[in-house]
């Protein structure tokens, strides 16, 4: 955990005071809606289909139990008793009243939670691996760097009015859980031949209307230079990024139009002028940030405690353990992923009661810490293996011992037409229907790891392009249709999915998914071959045939 | 539009001159970039008075750099408050090219941008709304903590913490 100090708290409180004044000026008519819009977006406030929507940042996905309880309080006091965890390590509340927003913000500020730059054309919440600091084999805790970047990006006086939004993600593991290749800037921590810490820097990734996988702009930037290098990229983007067309304003288009060589030459030229300036990080500064992360005092524990051996006789426990419990860097400990994808439920939703209960579980079994991942699931990062049976029971009591992590019903979905004013089609009911179709755990297990991603429009909030199966809502003659892609992935081998054929109507989507899965089961080389690997080996054709032969 | 300088609403001494109008012989003038660049010497060589240039936000400031020492004012433009290119221009002028004359924000300048503008190096503001101009002093005091260093010399939070730590360990 990173602990806010007086300096961080002061800034957040000053921000809340400023927003309170802005809301007051809006309500009195002193500010026009056009003027206010930019200001509220910079504070995470959207005007949605039914009400104001409020988006809160969870930097690099780390939450304390106290913070989670406070989110529960906001859900209960200002909303309708639940919140929605998103693919951007944010949580959204859908029914907040404008006049009450400053109070909600002030309540959150007390525990070091804020919503600065969770929307608008600025640098957004810096995201990272949700297992940061506990994943075995990582270079080092990427959150040290994510925190340096969080501070650098917050209220940056030059880059708060960019051509378009800007997202930075960072990972320190070989297996990329932060989806860095679909971000404006992706950072991969590594050590060079001299053993120094630095980054491979990628740029120009993103989904939406024109999806791109990020390209490497520099294979190694030393840690001390990372802020100046990011500033150089942003400065080039701020000056030359397109502002004439909102659909072409993202940095991916600039990189694409200039070509990565020309773009990187521009950045290099700028960087050489600033790299030895005020942004250079010395060891003292890095160490100071490092010292403000607290790590649990882990005990020395057996790899296979008796409690776990005994519980293994319980089939339900085993089913859950097999796909929810992951290796931890410290022996005798484990990472527990808490699926927020119950059969028939909206992906990513949690009730206030669940949040409170989970905070209690975290206090008892995970050193008071919770993580939020881009798959819209939560995780308990430091569970003693001997406590796993108890954790499972406690999760079961609140309906969160759902044994489907990474399985076909662990669906990522945007809010779609149920909440979003930009949607062309529903997302949540499609997800709900698919989870019902694959409710049988044995079938899902047989299928293995398979990621379904659903977006209600081309903006791609549900990351449909990089779903193993991607589902995109489109509108045809006032009816909801869905384009289906397969073979996408968001990890270190990131790839965009391929369209399998014409869009299908709402009522047929779940059938099509079933057809694709059946085709896979018949086509895979062996039971361990993942769906995406089968698609890679065979291409989309056999799947296309299976789906459209009868339609 | 009210002009705020040094924290106060002041009268603008610069006279904007239309593209083809003759330059007044005396007094401070503010001319467009295109007029200025067409013949810098003609503008700068007038006998009496300061010169300012309005620099558009899509033009490289490099073209202005050779003349900076002789300019009393550079006015940068915010055609809309959403367009932040002039922030970059301001920082380049101040931090890279050490421009020390008046740096003025013009266009859609609202109180909610004052802090960003000050930090980027602006020291004069043509404010759109009278009420915002009047609220200047109060508004710029909104923030006392700044996360990132810029050329305005304010201590970033990172450095502030180190200082605190050092003074603690020195027993101060
Ligand atoms: C309900 C209100 C929402 C609105 C109005 C909204 C709007 C948008 C828009 C317009 C974009 C495209 C921007 C661009 O490419 O320039 C976008 C992208 C994105 N949104 Fe949302 N969104 C909403 C909710 C969500 C939710 C709930 C999630 C997560 C579940 C989410 C995650 C994302 C992500 C990850 C992207 C980036 C896709 C990419 O890489 O290009 N958004 N959103
Ligand atoms: S993908 Fe479209 S429908 Fe879904 S949340 Fe984003 S903007 Fe709304």
XYZ file of C-alpha atoms and ligand atoms in Angstrom:
774
model
C 0.000 0.000 0.000
C 1.051 3.561 -0.688
C 0.212 5.862 2.203
C -0.954 9.390 1.455
C 0.818 11.943 3.591
C -0.130 15.496 4.527
C 1.066 16.749 1.152
C -1.132 14.369 -0.852
C -4.080 14.995 1.436
C -3.753 18.750 1.137
C -3.843 18.555 -2.644
C -6.929 16.351 -2.696
C -8.724 18.629 -0.245
C -7.853 21.673 -2.313
C -9.238 19.904 -5.355
C -12.490 19.119 -3.567
C -12.835 22.736 -2.487
C -12.285 23.883 -6.045
C -14.898 21.498 -7.395
C -17.376 22.533 -4.708
C -16.977 26.097 -5.942
C -17.366 25.017 -9.555
C -20.592 23.136 -8.819
C -21.890 26.182 -6.969
C -21.089 28.392 -9.944
C -22.795 25.938 -12.274
C -25.923 25.736 -10.119
C -26.102 29.539 -9.946
C -25.725 29.807 -13.715
C -22.383 31.602 -13.523
C -20.852 28.763 -15.533
C -22.438 27.585 -18.756
C -22.883 23.846 -19.290
C -20.175 23.990 -21.965
C -17.693 25.528 -19.541
C -18.729 23.283 -16.693
C -18.562 20.141 -18.799
C -14.802 20.265 -19.100
C -14.448 20.941 -15.382
C -16.727 18.132 -14.292
C -15.076 15.693 -16.678
C -11.710 16.531 -15.158
C -13.277 15.383 -11.908
C -14.770 12.178 -13.256
C -18.351 13.385 -13.585
C -20.317 12.367 -16.690
C -23.849 13.185 -17.659
C -25.322 9.833 -18.641
C -28.623 8.485 -19.914
C -30.391 8.634 -16.577
C -28.255 10.667 -14.230
C -24.772 11.884 -13.427
C -22.191 9.149 -13.382
C -19.215 9.461 -11.080
C -15.899 7.742 -11.873
C -13.289 7.300 -9.174
C -9.649 6.378 -9.634
C -8.056 3.395 -7.985
C -4.421 4.079 -8.840
C -2.684 0.895 -9.977
C -5.662 -1.008 -8.591
C -4.600 -0.956 -4.945
C -7.212 -0.357 -2.233
C -7.068 -0.551 1.548
C -9.975 -2.087 3.431
C -10.717 1.344 4.855
C -10.948 2.751 1.339
C -13.199 -0.062 0.168
C -15.495 0.575 3.124
C -15.649 4.208 2.142
C -16.629 3.270 -1.403
C -19.395 1.163 0.135
C -20.478 4.207 2.120
C -20.652 6.335 -1.033
C -22.682 3.601 -2.764
C -25.117 3.524 0.128
C -25.320 7.185 1.028
C -25.258 8.829 -2.399
C -26.142 6.066 -4.860
C -28.368 3.029 -5.045
C -26.292 0.669 -2.976
C -23.841 -0.633 -5.539
C -20.840 0.332 -7.617
C -19.363 -0.838 -10.889
C -15.695 -1.791 -11.232
C -14.384 -1.018 -14.709
C -11.612 -2.099 -17.062
C -9.560 0.973 -16.103
C -9.027 0.323 -12.413
C -11.837 2.714 -11.687
C -15.138 2.364 -9.925
C -18.249 4.081 -11.242
C -21.431 5.131 -9.532
C -24.369 5.575 -11.827
C -26.933 7.544 -9.899
C -25.274 10.430 -8.102
C -26.898 13.848 -7.674
C -24.794 16.777 -8.819
C -25.515 18.809 -5.698
C -24.271 15.967 -3.483
C -21.113 15.234 -5.442
C -18.815 17.572 -3.530
C -19.856 15.883 -0.281
C -19.211 12.437 -1.744
C -15.810 13.648 -2.898
C -14.987 15.056 0.507
C -15.951 11.757 2.170
C -13.623 9.897 -0.189
C -10.812 12.423 0.253
C -10.663 11.560 3.947
C -9.317 8.124 3.053
C -7.111 9.223 0.171
C -9.421 8.419 -2.705
C -10.031 10.909 -5.476
C -11.382 11.209 -8.967
C -8.989 13.678 -10.557
C -8.599 13.175 -14.293
C -10.716 10.051 -14.474
C -12.221 11.648 -17.561
C -11.493 14.520 -19.905
C -8.630 15.162 -22.280
C -5.789 14.703 -19.887
C -3.607 11.971 -18.482
C -5.877 9.412 -16.914
C -5.482 7.106 -13.963
C -2.162 5.289 -14.354
C -2.914 1.588 -14.383
C -0.761 -1.402 -13.582
C -0.670 -5.116 -12.919
C -3.229 -5.889 -10.225
C -0.782 -8.396 -8.755
C 2.005 -5.843 -8.520
C 4.344 -6.462 -5.623
C 3.142 -10.015 -5.045
C 3.539 -11.711 -8.423
C 6.405 -14.210 -8.489
C 9.300 -13.279 -10.749
C 8.485 -9.622 -11.303
C 11.423 -7.245 -11.880
C 10.328 -5.072 -8.989
C 7.093 -3.567 -7.709
C 5.879 -1.481 -10.680
C 3.694 0.616 -8.378
C 6.721 2.625 -7.240
C 6.943 3.865 -10.803
C 3.208 4.051 -11.268
C 3.067 6.304 -8.212
C 5.828 8.546 -9.575
C 3.822 8.753 -12.776
C 0.588 9.359 -10.890
C 2.126 12.356 -9.198
C 3.700 13.580 -12.416
C 0.424 13.363 -14.325
C -1.863 14.839 -11.666
C -2.849 18.425 -12.520
C 0.058 18.757 -14.914
C 0.102 22.425 -15.958
C 1.033 21.703 -19.547
C -0.962 18.588 -20.303
C -4.374 19.090 -18.766
C -5.925 20.105 -22.102
C -4.559 17.565 -24.535
C -6.088 16.782 -27.936
C -7.672 13.732 -26.334
C -7.516 11.453 -23.330
C -4.230 9.803 -22.519
C -3.624 6.502 -20.781
C -0.444 5.036 -19.361
C -0.102 1.433 -18.170
C 2.863 -0.283 -16.606
C 3.896 -3.846 -15.951
C 6.940 -5.511 -14.397
C 6.118 -9.104 -15.230
C 6.786 -11.214 -18.257
C 3.109 -12.063 -18.363
C 1.408 -8.751 -19.011
C -1.696 -8.337 -16.870
C -1.872 -4.589 -17.451
C -2.606 -4.755 -21.194
C 0.169 -2.256 -21.889
C 0.008 -2.760 -25.651
C -3.408 -1.198 -25.904
C -2.484 1.990 -24.088
C -1.252 5.365 -25.340
C 1.985 4.690 -23.505
C 2.873 1.202 -22.313
C 5.816 0.720 -19.985
C 7.541 -2.583 -19.337
C 10.024 -2.599 -16.498
C 13.269 -4.405 -17.160
C 16.910 -4.485 -16.201
C 19.631 -3.678 -18.690
C 22.947 -5.510 -19.048
C 24.398 -3.382 -16.237
C 21.590 -4.427 -13.932
C 20.000 -0.974 -13.916
C 16.229 -0.566 -13.835
C 14.518 0.998 -16.783
C 11.689 0.642 -19.229
C 10.850 -0.545 -22.645
C 8.569 2.231 -23.841
C 5.688 1.484 -26.194
C 3.475 4.084 -27.746
C 0.313 4.480 -29.800
C -1.800 1.541 -28.706
C -5.536 1.798 -28.249
C -8.864 0.364 -29.258
C -11.965 2.301 -30.231
C -12.785 3.182 -33.813
C -9.243 2.638 -35.082
C -7.588 -0.039 -32.988
C -3.794 -0.227 -32.811
C -1.302 -2.367 -30.961
C 1.379 -0.131 -29.444
C 4.830 -0.021 -31.014
C 8.148 0.081 -29.222
C 9.542 3.599 -29.397
C 12.581 2.916 -27.245
C 13.893 -0.410 -26.005
C 15.437 1.039 -22.857
C 14.888 4.276 -20.967
C 16.637 4.458 -17.625
C 14.349 4.782 -14.605
C 15.769 8.186 -13.679
C 14.756 9.492 -17.116
C 11.268 8.088 -17.343
C 9.392 11.259 -16.402
C 11.333 13.405 -18.857
C 10.830 10.823 -21.580
C 7.085 10.702 -20.966
C 7.032 14.505 -20.922
C 8.810 14.564 -24.280
C 6.219 12.230 -25.800
C 3.389 14.327 -24.417
C 4.909 17.575 -25.570
C 5.166 16.312 -29.128
C 1.608 15.007 -28.908
C 0.235 18.228 -27.426
C 1.727 20.269 -30.240
C 1.129 18.012 -33.202
C -1.766 15.759 -32.224
C -4.822 16.427 -34.365
C -7.519 18.587 -32.893
C -9.623 19.004 -36.014
C -11.310 15.637 -35.710
C -12.147 13.990 -32.407
C -11.842 10.544 -33.977
C -8.303 11.233 -35.106
C -7.075 13.033 -32.027
C -5.555 10.134 -30.094
C -1.788 9.739 -30.120
C -2.133 6.436 -31.980
C -3.229 8.385 -35.071
C -0.288 10.792 -34.817
C 2.105 7.867 -34.497
C 0.394 6.143 -37.400
C 0.367 9.223 -39.649
C 3.979 10.194 -38.941
C 5.280 6.640 -38.741
C 7.021 5.392 -35.625
C 10.506 6.383 -36.898
C 9.613 10.000 -37.522
C 7.606 10.216 -34.339
C 10.403 8.775 -32.252
C 12.898 11.161 -33.857
C 10.694 14.093 -32.792
C 10.468 12.723 -29.275
C 14.191 12.094 -29.132
C 14.972 15.643 -30.157
C 12.674 17.034 -27.506
C 13.923 14.619 -24.873
C 17.570 15.516 -25.381
C 16.693 19.082 -24.438
C 14.972 18.207 -21.167
C 16.412 14.916 -19.949
C 18.898 16.507 -17.580
C 16.422 19.066 -16.303
C 14.061 19.225 -13.351
C 12.373 15.928 -14.104
C 15.441 13.821 -13.635
C 14.860 11.446 -10.753
C 17.650 10.841 -8.327
C 17.907 7.815 -6.085
C 16.728 9.781 -3.034
C 13.422 10.580 -4.677
C 12.846 7.057 -5.892
C 13.724 5.688 -2.470
C 11.434 8.172 -0.788
C 8.480 6.930 -2.819
C 9.541 3.342 -2.266
C 9.638 3.913 1.476
C 5.993 4.993 1.462
C 4.782 1.630 0.234
C 4.048 -0.703 3.096
C 4.431 -4.427 2.766
C 3.017 -7.042 5.083
C 5.297 -8.765 7.538
C 4.933 -12.217 6.014
C 5.452 -15.254 8.214
C 7.482 -18.261 7.171
C 4.828 -20.780 6.285
C 4.698 -24.258 4.810
C 4.055 -24.600 1.119
C 1.251 -27.084 1.687
C -0.468 -26.584 5.051
C -2.740 -29.238 6.570
C -5.791 -27.012 6.311
C -5.412 -27.005 2.556
C -4.859 -30.750 2.313
C -8.033 -31.372 4.278
C -10.124 -28.908 2.331
C -9.027 -30.565 -0.911
C -11.600 -33.288 -0.220
C -14.360 -30.750 -0.702
C -15.086 -30.670 -4.422
C -16.669 -27.252 -4.340
C -13.669 -25.788 -2.589
C -11.309 -27.463 -5.029
C -13.251 -26.176 -8.004
C -12.903 -22.658 -6.655
C -9.277 -23.053 -5.604
C -8.206 -24.325 -9.006
C -9.177 -21.174 -10.824
C -9.222 -18.464 -8.170
C -5.981 -19.047 -6.301
C -2.662 -18.008 -7.814
C 0.995 -18.314 -6.918
C 2.457 -15.683 -4.597
C 6.077 -14.632 -4.415
C 6.221 -15.574 -0.738
C 5.997 -19.246 0.158
C 2.887 -20.317 2.024
C 0.903 -17.401 0.642
C -1.444 -16.986 -2.301
C -3.248 -14.415 -4.390
C -7.006 -14.922 -4.397
C -9.004 -13.526 -7.278
C -12.567 -12.633 -6.369
C -14.784 -12.951 -9.393
C -17.463 -10.295 -9.778
C -19.173 -12.349 -12.485
C -22.000 -14.354 -10.937
C -24.277 -16.284 -13.253
C -26.875 -13.854 -14.522
C -25.199 -10.793 -12.968
C -23.810 -7.594 -14.524
C -20.008 -8.006 -14.798
C -18.092 -5.870 -12.330
C -20.924 -4.851 -10.022
C -20.545 -5.083 -6.262
C -23.081 -4.085 -3.639
C -22.218 -1.902 -0.681
C -22.740 -4.885 1.628
C -20.369 -7.008 -0.433
C -17.750 -4.263 -0.357
C -18.017 -3.953 3.413
C -17.823 -7.702 3.894
C -14.871 -7.957 1.543
C -13.099 -5.227 3.496
C -13.599 -7.337 6.640
C -12.262 -10.429 4.875
C -9.247 -8.444 3.704
C -8.587 -7.244 7.246
C -8.745 -10.747 8.596
C -6.938 -12.617 5.834
C -5.115 -10.259 3.461
C -3.372 -7.630 5.563
C -6.175 -5.189 4.824
C -5.494 -4.933 1.118
C -7.638 -5.446 -1.984
C -6.781 -5.147 -5.666
C -8.854 -4.224 -8.696
C -7.967 -5.690 -12.078
C -8.877 -4.680 -15.602
C -10.923 -7.863 -15.941
C -13.458 -6.224 -13.582
C -12.557 -8.630 -10.787
C -11.060 -7.993 -7.367
C -8.193 -9.781 -5.659
C -6.924 -10.412 -2.140
C -3.166 -10.152 -2.593
C -1.718 -11.670 0.560
C -3.669 -14.685 1.785
C -1.970 -17.333 3.912
C -2.551 -20.678 2.256
C -3.817 -22.158 5.501
C -6.574 -19.525 5.486
C -7.824 -20.373 2.015
C -10.699 -22.590 3.191
C -11.848 -19.875 5.595
C -11.586 -17.215 2.887
C -13.609 -19.372 0.548
C -16.378 -19.805 3.146
C -16.427 -16.097 3.888
C -16.633 -15.236 0.188
C -19.337 -17.827 -0.327
C -21.406 -16.193 2.395
C -21.560 -12.984 0.346
C -22.049 -14.688 -3.020
C -18.489 -14.054 -4.183
C -16.982 -17.545 -4.196
C -17.673 -17.740 -7.910
C -15.415 -20.393 -9.457
C -15.086 -18.942 -12.945
C -11.957 -16.787 -13.107
C -10.593 -16.868 -16.680
C -13.373 -19.205 -17.760
C -15.950 -18.491 -20.408
C -18.347 -16.765 -17.983
C -15.666 -14.398 -16.654
C -16.885 -11.806 -19.129
C -15.691 -8.225 -19.479
C -18.530 -5.951 -20.523
C -19.154 -2.211 -20.688
C -22.465 -0.803 -19.392
C -23.894 -0.532 -22.906
C -27.397 0.698 -23.568
C -28.529 0.116 -19.992
C -26.548 3.142 -18.786
C -24.478 4.690 -21.517
C -25.647 7.540 -23.710
C -23.242 6.562 -26.487
C -24.334 2.941 -26.780
C -25.766 1.324 -29.895
C -26.735 -1.870 -28.170
C -27.003 -3.631 -24.839
C -23.950 -5.322 -23.338
C -24.965 -6.428 -19.859
C -27.920 -8.627 -20.875
C -25.724 -10.356 -23.464
C -23.146 -11.084 -20.773
C -25.878 -12.301 -18.439
C -27.276 -14.643 -21.055
C -23.865 -16.113 -21.882
C -23.111 -16.760 -18.212
C -26.410 -18.656 -17.987
C -25.531 -20.773 -21.024
C -22.206 -21.742 -19.495
C -23.390 -22.036 -15.918
C -22.332 -25.661 -15.744
C -18.934 -25.580 -14.120
C -17.731 -28.852 -15.630
C -18.418 -27.687 -19.155
C -16.722 -24.360 -18.501
C -13.744 -26.167 -17.037
C -13.508 -28.442 -20.027
C -13.393 -25.390 -22.287
C -10.633 -23.813 -20.241
C -9.326 -20.271 -20.417
C -11.502 -18.205 -22.729
C -12.031 -14.476 -22.497
C -15.205 -12.908 -23.833
C -15.308 -9.118 -24.124
C -18.397 -7.100 -24.950
C -18.768 -3.421 -25.926
C -22.016 -1.630 -26.630
C -20.439 0.600 -29.270
C -17.256 1.228 -31.207
C -15.612 3.112 -28.314
C -14.536 -0.288 -27.049
C -14.862 0.256 -23.306
C -15.305 -3.516 -22.989
C -12.062 -4.127 -24.944
C -13.915 -6.256 -27.495
C -11.060 -6.072 -30.018
C -8.765 -7.975 -27.694
C -11.267 -10.527 -26.414
C -10.577 -14.120 -27.358
C -14.163 -13.743 -28.469
C -15.104 -10.101 -28.986
C -18.675 -8.900 -29.236
C -19.442 -5.413 -30.505
C -22.904 -3.889 -30.513
C -23.863 -2.024 -33.695
C -27.132 -0.565 -34.887
C -28.896 -1.645 -38.053
C -32.292 -0.224 -38.902
C -32.905 0.658 -35.279
C -32.156 -2.848 -34.158
C -29.338 -4.192 -32.038
C -26.834 -6.273 -33.999
C -23.480 -7.641 -32.907
C -20.220 -8.147 -34.734
C -18.202 -11.108 -33.548
C -14.403 -11.233 -33.648
C -12.147 -14.061 -32.507
C -8.470 -14.453 -31.758
C -7.845 -11.167 -29.954
C -5.770 -10.984 -26.803
C -4.616 -8.272 -24.409
C -1.528 -9.816 -22.831
C 2.141 -9.750 -23.883
C 1.123 -11.317 -27.195
C -1.549 -8.666 -27.755
C -3.487 -9.023 -30.993
C -6.677 -7.665 -32.486
C -9.427 -10.161 -33.198
C -10.652 -10.994 -36.688
C -14.248 -10.541 -37.740
C -15.873 -13.879 -38.490
C -18.701 -12.633 -40.686
C -21.845 -10.500 -40.839
C -23.297 -9.101 -37.622
C -25.982 -11.172 -35.932
C -29.134 -9.989 -34.177
C -29.420 -9.706 -30.391
C -31.345 -12.938 -29.963
C -28.673 -15.024 -31.691
C -25.504 -13.839 -29.956
C -25.436 -16.451 -27.220
C -26.119 -19.204 -29.776
C -23.238 -18.003 -31.901
C -20.912 -18.038 -28.921
C -22.020 -21.581 -28.177
C -21.349 -22.563 -31.790
C -17.860 -21.076 -31.660
C -17.079 -22.888 -28.446
C -18.374 -26.183 -29.834
C -16.265 -25.731 -32.943
C -13.239 -25.112 -30.753
C -13.844 -28.249 -28.698
C -13.967 -30.276 -31.888
C -10.969 -28.563 -33.480
C -8.431 -28.176 -30.718
C -5.289 -30.256 -31.064
C -5.387 -31.394 -27.439
C -7.236 -30.404 -24.263
C -4.497 -27.974 -23.220
C -4.621 -25.963 -26.422
C -6.319 -22.679 -25.522
C -9.114 -21.297 -27.642
C -6.947 -18.380 -28.855
C -4.177 -20.766 -29.830
C -6.550 -22.907 -31.856
C -7.744 -19.787 -33.651
C -4.158 -18.778 -34.288
C -3.327 -22.192 -35.699
C -6.411 -22.604 -37.894
C -7.520 -19.060 -38.646
C -11.135 -17.940 -38.494
C -12.412 -19.967 -41.445
C -13.499 -23.151 -39.647
C -15.298 -21.016 -37.065
C -16.948 -18.914 -39.725
C -18.218 -22.058 -41.409
C -19.589 -23.481 -38.195
C -21.405 -20.260 -37.307
C -22.826 -19.329 -40.692
C -23.499 -22.778 -42.176
C -26.915 -22.837 -40.559
C -27.665 -19.101 -40.558
C -11.815 42.045 -21.650
C -10.191 42.869 -18.338
C -6.434 42.423 -18.155
C -4.922 41.018 -15.004
C -1.247 41.626 -14.360
C 0.698 41.258 -11.179
C -2.512 40.141 -9.516
C -4.388 43.343 -10.340
C -6.804 44.456 -13.002
C -4.883 47.000 -15.027
C -5.331 49.085 -18.143
C -3.792 47.609 -21.259
C -1.000 49.877 -22.519
C -0.692 47.909 -25.750
C -2.738 48.968 -28.742
C -3.773 46.185 -31.101
C -3.135 47.219 -34.645
C -5.171 45.825 -37.494
C -3.330 43.847 -40.156
C -3.090 46.620 -42.774
C -3.441 49.710 -40.575
C -0.452 51.950 -40.198
C 1.497 51.497 -36.973
C 1.193 54.438 -34.591
C 4.519 56.192 -34.207
C 4.303 56.298 -30.434
C 3.147 53.902 -27.736
C 3.130 50.186 -27.199
C 1.773 48.139 -30.097
C 0.551 44.590 -30.396
C 0.746 43.072 -33.868
C -0.054 39.741 -35.433
C 2.635 37.144 -36.024
C 2.250 37.335 -39.782
C 2.652 41.074 -39.825
C 5.585 40.884 -37.507
C 7.389 38.176 -39.435
C 6.792 39.896 -42.782
C 9.159 42.640 -41.682
C 10.369 42.397 -38.093
C 12.736 45.340 -38.445
C 9.987 47.681 -39.556
C 7.986 46.872 -36.436
C 10.876 46.789 -34.010
C 12.621 49.757 -35.517
C 9.935 52.307 -34.655
C 11.311 55.149 -32.630
C 8.815 55.178 -29.782
C 7.423 52.308 -27.813
C 7.311 48.669 -26.939
C 6.352 45.877 -29.276
C 4.219 42.837 -28.618
C 3.333 39.928 -30.891
C 0.255 37.714 -30.926
C 1.537 34.225 -31.573
C -0.957 31.617 -32.818
C -0.943 28.257 -31.092
C -0.251 26.211 -34.220
C 2.925 27.997 -35.170
C 6.305 26.818 -33.974
C 7.728 29.273 -31.427
C 11.162 28.649 -32.927
C 10.338 31.321 -35.525
C 9.916 33.870 -32.773
C 13.032 32.991 -30.841
C 15.544 35.225 -32.698
C 13.436 38.281 -31.783
C 12.594 37.516 -28.181
C 15.126 39.844 -26.623
C 13.469 42.828 -28.292
C 9.874 41.937 -27.541
C 8.076 43.390 -24.533
C 5.059 41.120 -24.855
C 4.158 37.776 -26.355
C 0.440 37.044 -26.380
C -0.434 33.362 -26.732
C -3.868 32.248 -27.772
C -6.473 29.881 -26.328
C -9.050 29.700 -29.119
C -11.053 27.502 -26.778
C -10.301 26.560 -23.194
C -10.046 22.954 -24.407
C -7.100 23.668 -26.672
C -3.944 23.433 -24.591
C -1.214 24.020 -27.149
C -0.321 27.439 -25.775
C 0.684 25.866 -22.454
C 3.506 24.090 -24.246
C 4.480 27.250 -26.102
C 4.570 29.184 -22.844
C 6.837 26.707 -21.140
C 9.158 26.586 -24.117
C 9.419 30.376 -24.243
C 10.066 30.693 -20.529
C 12.103 27.622 -19.756
C 13.977 26.858 -22.950
C 14.367 30.296 -24.467
C 14.508 32.284 -21.235
C 11.995 34.850 -22.411
C 11.513 37.395 -19.601
C 9.027 39.851 -21.068
C 5.280 39.789 -20.508
C 3.661 36.493 -21.436
C -0.032 37.004 -21.861
C -2.854 34.472 -22.081
C -5.609 35.537 -24.456
C -8.837 34.034 -25.776
C -10.981 31.727 -23.675
C -9.288 32.471 -20.397
C -11.342 31.431 -17.368
C -10.507 31.397 -13.685
C -10.328 27.624 -13.671
C -7.189 27.726 -15.804
C -5.289 30.440 -13.918
C -3.223 28.036 -11.840
C -2.195 25.964 -14.848
C -1.329 29.118 -16.768
C 0.730 30.622 -13.988
C 2.673 27.414 -13.622
C 3.329 27.314 -17.363
C 4.851 30.778 -17.180
C 2.081 33.245 -18.016
C 2.129 36.454 -16.027
C -0.673 38.391 -17.682
C -4.221 37.349 -18.426
C -6.864 38.754 -20.700
C -9.782 37.290 -18.829
C -13.081 36.570 -20.527
C -15.337 37.334 -17.580
C -15.134 40.326 -15.281
C -16.043 38.183 -12.254
C -13.164 35.818 -12.995
C -10.726 38.702 -13.262
C -11.937 40.010 -9.916
C -11.520 36.558 -8.368
C -7.939 36.247 -9.606
C -6.054 36.616 -6.333
C -8.356 34.284 -4.490
C -8.369 31.703 -7.266
C -4.637 31.401 -7.652
C -4.318 30.607 -3.966
C -6.453 27.505 -4.376
C -3.525 25.167 -4.531
C -0.595 25.045 -2.180
C 0.770 21.692 -3.334
C 2.165 20.856 -6.746
C 3.145 17.411 -7.790
C 5.436 18.105 -10.711
C 8.236 20.598 -11.108
C 7.983 23.177 -13.895
C 9.968 26.276 -14.650
C 7.950 28.342 -12.164
C 10.414 27.254 -9.528
C 7.826 25.964 -7.092
C 8.911 22.967 -5.118
C 7.273 19.768 -6.258
C 5.770 17.432 -3.693
C 8.608 14.998 -4.316
C 11.204 17.584 -3.359
C 9.102 19.021 -0.569
C 9.072 15.615 1.100
C 12.814 15.246 0.802
C 13.323 18.642 2.359
C 11.017 17.773 5.232
C 12.888 14.563 5.742
C 16.263 16.270 5.731
C 15.220 18.960 8.149
C 13.785 16.302 10.454
C 16.963 14.298 10.411
C 18.942 17.473 11.047
C 16.795 17.973 14.124
C 15.321 21.263 12.938
C -20.938 4.857 -19.036
C -20.149 5.819 -19.372
C -19.014 5.706 -20.337
C -18.788 6.520 -21.381
C -19.636 7.698 -21.822
C -17.587 6.080 -22.014
C -17.051 6.677 -23.123
C -15.935 6.246 -23.774
C -15.436 6.750 -25.014
C -16.080 7.870 -25.817
C -14.312 6.070 -25.322
C -13.448 6.206 -26.575
C -12.510 7.306 -26.487
C -11.451 7.348 -27.555
O -11.049 6.309 -28.111
O -10.945 8.441 -27.829
C -14.086 5.154 -24.254
C -13.013 4.312 -24.171
C -12.825 3.421 -23.151
N -13.648 3.204 -22.080
Fe -15.360 4.099 -21.712
N -17.116 5.021 -21.353
C -17.948 4.749 -20.322
C -17.842 3.744 -19.408
C -16.813 2.861 -19.367
C -16.781 1.709 -18.529
C -17.876 1.306 -17.539
C -15.630 1.093 -18.775
C -15.155 -0.204 -18.219
C -15.972 -1.244 -18.007
C -14.915 1.882 -19.738
C -13.661 1.598 -20.225
C -13.121 2.187 -21.338
C -11.885 1.776 -21.922
C -10.974 0.679 -21.392
C -11.696 2.535 -23.058
C -10.510 2.516 -23.980
C -10.666 1.673 -25.139
C -9.417 1.960 -25.957
O -8.361 1.416 -25.630
O -9.495 2.761 -26.879
N -15.679 2.945 -20.089
N -15.079 5.271 -23.321
S -18.303 0.965 -25.384
Fe -19.773 2.448 -26.000
S -21.625 1.710 -25.022
Fe -19.977 0.763 -23.947
S -19.596 2.139 -22.241
Fe -18.185 2.650 -23.903
S -19.190 4.318 -24.912
Fe -20.748 3.292 -23.707
